[in-house]
Short mmCIF file of C-alpha atoms and ligand atoms in Angstrom, two decimals:
data_model
loop_
_atom_site.label_atom_id
_atom_site.label_comp_id
_atom_site.label_asym_id
_atom_site.label_seq_id
_atom_site.Cartn_x
_atom_site.Cartn_y
_atom_site.Cartn_z
CA MET A 27 29.17 -41.58 21.86
CA GLU A 28 27.44 -44.95 22.32
CA SER A 29 29.98 -45.51 25.08
CA MET A 30 28.77 -42.60 27.17
CA PRO A 31 28.29 -44.00 30.71
CA SER A 32 24.67 -44.18 31.77
CA TRP A 33 25.15 -41.83 34.72
CA ALA A 34 26.45 -39.17 32.32
CA LEU A 35 23.55 -39.68 29.93
CA ALA A 36 21.14 -39.53 32.87
CA LEU A 37 22.77 -36.27 33.93
CA THR A 38 22.24 -34.72 30.48
CA TYR A 39 18.58 -35.86 30.43
CA TRP A 40 18.11 -34.39 33.89
CA ILE A 41 19.59 -31.01 32.89
CA HIS A 42 17.58 -31.07 29.63
CA MET A 43 14.35 -31.58 31.58
CA LEU A 44 15.26 -29.02 34.27
CA ALA A 45 15.97 -26.40 31.61
CA THR A 46 12.67 -27.27 29.91
CA VAL A 47 10.69 -26.81 33.12
CA LEU A 48 12.54 -23.63 34.04
CA TRP A 49 12.10 -21.87 30.70
CA LEU A 50 8.77 -23.22 29.48
CA GLY A 51 7.33 -23.00 32.96
CA SER A 52 8.29 -19.33 33.12
CA LEU A 53 6.86 -18.65 29.67
CA ALA A 54 3.63 -20.43 30.52
CA SER A 55 3.13 -18.65 33.83
CA LEU A 56 3.89 -15.31 32.24
CA SER A 57 1.43 -15.81 29.37
CA LEU A 58 -1.31 -17.58 31.30
CA LEU A 59 -1.10 -15.99 34.75
CA VAL A 60 0.93 -12.78 34.87
CA LEU A 61 -0.16 -11.02 31.66
CA PRO A 62 -3.90 -11.45 32.37
CA ALA A 63 -3.39 -10.43 36.03
CA LEU A 64 -1.53 -7.28 34.97
CA GLN A 65 -4.76 -5.97 33.42
CA LYS A 66 -5.95 -5.29 36.97
CA VAL A 67 -3.37 -2.56 37.61
CA ASP A 68 -2.84 0.84 35.98
CA ALA A 69 -0.75 1.24 32.81
CA LYS A 70 2.27 2.65 34.62
CA SER A 71 2.48 -0.20 37.16
CA GLN A 72 1.97 -2.65 34.31
CA SER A 73 5.03 -1.47 32.45
CA ILE A 74 7.19 -1.32 35.58
CA LEU A 75 6.24 -4.85 36.64
CA LEU A 76 6.59 -6.30 33.17
CA ALA A 77 10.01 -4.71 32.71
CA ALA A 78 11.19 -6.12 36.05
CA ILE A 79 9.96 -9.61 35.10
CA GLN A 80 11.53 -9.46 31.64
CA LYS A 81 14.84 -8.42 33.15
CA ARG A 82 14.93 -11.74 35.02
CA LEU A 83 13.32 -13.89 32.34
CA ASP A 84 15.68 -12.79 29.58
CA PRO A 85 18.96 -14.22 31.00
CA LEU A 86 17.06 -17.24 32.31
CA GLY A 87 15.78 -17.96 28.80
CA TRP A 88 19.20 -17.70 27.16
CA PHE A 89 20.76 -19.83 29.89
CA SER A 90 18.13 -22.55 29.43
CA LEU A 91 18.50 -22.35 25.67
CA ALA A 92 22.26 -22.94 25.92
CA LEU A 93 21.72 -25.86 28.33
CA LEU A 94 19.11 -27.43 26.04
CA LEU A 95 21.39 -27.15 23.03
CA ALA A 96 24.45 -28.56 24.81
CA THR A 97 22.64 -31.48 26.46
CA GLY A 98 20.46 -32.10 23.38
CA MET A 99 23.56 -32.73 21.28
CA PHE A 100 24.71 -35.49 23.63
CA GLN A 101 21.23 -37.01 23.81
CA MET A 102 21.03 -37.01 20.06
CA SER A 103 24.35 -38.69 19.42
CA ALA A 104 23.73 -41.21 22.22
CA ASN A 105 20.36 -42.16 20.72
CA ALA A 106 20.18 -45.47 18.85
CA ASN A 107 18.07 -43.77 16.15
CA TYR A 108 20.77 -41.23 15.34
CA GLU A 109 22.44 -41.98 12.01
CA GLY A 110 24.37 -38.81 11.34
CA PHE A 111 23.98 -35.07 11.22
CA LEU A 112 21.91 -34.79 8.07
CA ALA A 113 20.26 -38.22 8.02
CA ILE A 114 16.55 -37.51 8.19
CA SER A 115 14.88 -40.78 7.33
CA GLY A 116 12.28 -42.24 9.66
CA GLN A 117 9.91 -40.77 12.25
CA TRP A 118 12.58 -40.17 14.90
CA ALA A 119 14.95 -38.21 12.67
CA SER A 120 12.20 -36.16 11.02
CA SER A 121 10.60 -35.28 14.37
CA ILE A 122 13.98 -34.19 15.72
CA LEU A 123 14.59 -32.15 12.56
CA VAL A 124 11.27 -30.31 12.89
CA LYS A 125 12.05 -29.84 16.60
CA HIS A 126 15.29 -28.12 15.58
CA ILE A 127 13.46 -25.83 13.16
CA PHE A 128 11.05 -24.73 15.91
CA PHE A 129 14.03 -24.38 18.26
CA GLY A 130 15.68 -22.08 15.69
CA LEU A 131 12.50 -20.00 15.58
CA MET A 132 12.54 -19.71 19.38
CA ILE A 133 16.08 -18.35 19.11
CA VAL A 134 14.88 -15.77 16.55
CA VAL A 135 11.95 -14.70 18.77
CA SER A 136 14.21 -14.50 21.85
CA ALA A 137 16.77 -12.45 19.92
CA ALA A 138 14.03 -10.04 18.81
CA GLN A 139 13.04 -9.62 22.44
CA THR A 140 16.56 -9.15 23.78
CA TRP A 141 17.97 -6.83 21.13
CA TRP A 142 14.93 -5.04 19.79
CA LEU A 143 11.89 -5.07 22.05
CA LEU A 144 13.44 -4.73 25.49
CA PRO A 145 15.80 -1.84 24.63
CA THR A 146 13.03 -0.09 22.66
CA MET A 147 10.71 -0.55 25.63
CA GLN A 148 13.29 0.91 28.01
CA ARG A 149 13.64 4.04 25.90
CA ALA A 150 9.87 4.37 25.60
CA MET A 151 9.50 4.09 29.37
CA LEU A 152 12.04 6.87 29.88
CA ARG A 153 10.12 9.08 27.47
CA GLN A 154 6.91 8.20 29.28
CA GLN A 155 8.42 9.36 32.57
CA LYS A 156 9.16 12.73 31.00
CA ASN A 157 6.02 13.41 28.98
CA GLY A 158 3.47 11.11 30.64
CA ASP A 159 2.36 9.65 27.31
CA VAL A 160 1.48 5.96 27.80
CA ALA A 161 0.39 5.19 24.21
CA GLU A 162 3.83 4.17 22.94
CA VAL A 163 4.54 1.91 25.91
CA GLU A 164 1.12 0.30 25.59
CA ALA A 165 1.67 -0.44 21.91
CA LEU A 166 5.03 -2.03 22.68
CA GLN A 167 3.48 -4.08 25.47
CA LYS A 168 1.06 -5.61 22.99
CA ARG A 169 4.00 -6.69 20.83
CA GLU A 170 5.76 -8.02 23.90
CA ALA A 171 2.73 -10.18 24.72
CA LEU A 172 2.65 -11.34 21.10
CA LEU A 173 6.31 -12.44 21.15
CA LEU A 174 5.85 -14.18 24.51
CA ASN A 175 2.81 -16.08 23.27
CA LEU A 176 4.62 -16.98 20.08
CA ASN A 177 7.52 -18.46 22.06
CA LEU A 178 5.07 -20.41 24.22
CA ILE A 179 3.33 -21.86 21.16
CA LEU A 180 6.70 -22.83 19.64
CA ALA A 181 7.68 -24.47 22.92
CA ILE A 182 4.46 -26.48 22.95
CA LEU A 183 5.15 -27.62 19.38
CA ILE A 184 8.71 -28.59 20.40
CA LEU A 185 7.31 -30.80 23.15
CA GLY A 186 4.98 -32.35 20.57
CA MET A 187 7.93 -33.15 18.31
CA THR A 188 9.80 -34.62 21.29
CA ALA A 189 6.78 -36.82 22.00
CA LEU A 190 6.76 -38.02 18.38
CA ALA A 191 10.47 -38.83 18.60
CA ARG A 192 9.98 -40.75 21.85
CA ALA A 193 7.18 -42.83 20.35
CA ALA A 194 9.23 -43.67 17.23
C1 LIG B 202 13.12 -25.46 23.77
C2 LIG B 202 13.94 -26.42 23.48
C3 LIG B 202 13.80 -27.85 23.90
C4 LIG B 202 12.87 -28.44 24.72
C5 LIG B 202 11.70 -27.80 25.41
C6 LIG B 202 13.20 -29.84 24.81
C7 LIG B 202 12.50 -30.76 25.58
C8 LIG B 202 12.77 -32.10 25.64
C9 LIG B 202 12.12 -33.07 26.49
C10 LIG B 202 11.03 -32.74 27.50
C11 LIG B 202 12.64 -34.29 26.24
C12 LIG B 202 12.22 -35.60 26.85
C13 LIG B 202 13.23 -36.03 27.85
C14 LIG B 202 13.03 -37.46 28.23
O1 LIG B 202 12.09 -38.09 27.75
O2 LIG B 202 13.80 -37.96 29.04
C15 LIG B 202 13.64 -34.11 25.21
C16 LIG B 202 14.36 -35.12 24.65
C17 LIG B 202 15.30 -34.94 23.67
N1 LIG B 202 15.80 -33.73 23.22
FE1 LIG B 202 15.07 -31.91 23.64
N2 LIG B 202 14.31 -30.07 24.04
C18 LIG B 202 14.71 -28.89 23.47
C19 LIG B 202 15.79 -28.67 22.65
C20 LIG B 202 16.57 -29.67 22.13
C21 LIG B 202 17.70 -29.51 21.26
C22 LIG B 202 18.22 -28.15 20.78
C23 LIG B 202 18.16 -30.76 20.94
C24 LIG B 202 19.31 -31.18 20.08
C25 LIG B 202 20.35 -30.47 19.78
C26 LIG B 202 17.35 -31.72 21.64
C27 LIG B 202 17.48 -33.09 21.56
C28 LIG B 202 16.75 -34.00 22.25
C29 LIG B 202 16.86 -35.45 22.09
C30 LIG B 202 17.78 -36.16 21.12
C31 LIG B 202 15.95 -36.04 22.97
C32 LIG B 202 15.69 -37.52 23.14
C33 LIG B 202 14.59 -37.94 22.17
C34 LIG B 202 14.30 -39.42 22.29
O3 LIG B 202 14.25 -39.93 23.41
O4 LIG B 202 14.12 -40.08 21.27
N3 LIG B 202 16.40 -31.03 22.37
N4 LIG B 202 13.71 -32.77 24.87
#
């Protein structure tokens, strides 16, 4: 992999950074801008808006995740510090290892959103339309905000680990 031409390596770095901006940027704007702004509208509009945003964010997140994983593998094996899959000596390798652990946690949080929270929320919203009871949807929205913030914090930690690797 040392022989990877520099244009190809540059391309993977570019895609890695684009996916970072796309996904983390969306998470940050959702947590820091959209969720607080949603407090200004009534509960029903809140859930409709949030559901519409999640519907777009969800595939975007998985797409970015796949891109980060694929390009990250090339970057790793092209890196002069890389000494093998399970070699974890030195600051570079340990930072990258911790980065992978946080990355794994982001996958777990995203999976919980995609396969548990979003479908549960959809069913709750249907029930709300029938019986007008907003309590269940509101409770789920709190959990949704929690998972979103958790993913944002993990993403910030991942960038910190990347910074440590770069400085190694
Ligand atoms: C949410 C997930 C991830 C984010 C936000 C992220 C972000 C970044 C950023 C911003 C850089 C710096 C790019 C540069 O300086 O040119 C980077 C570098 C890197 N990333 Fe990731 N990345 C993620 C996942 C991964 C994964 C899954 C892998 C490996 C399979 C990986 C491997 C690497 C490597 C090896 C570098 C180069 C480190 C160095 O220069 O020493 N990344 N990443």
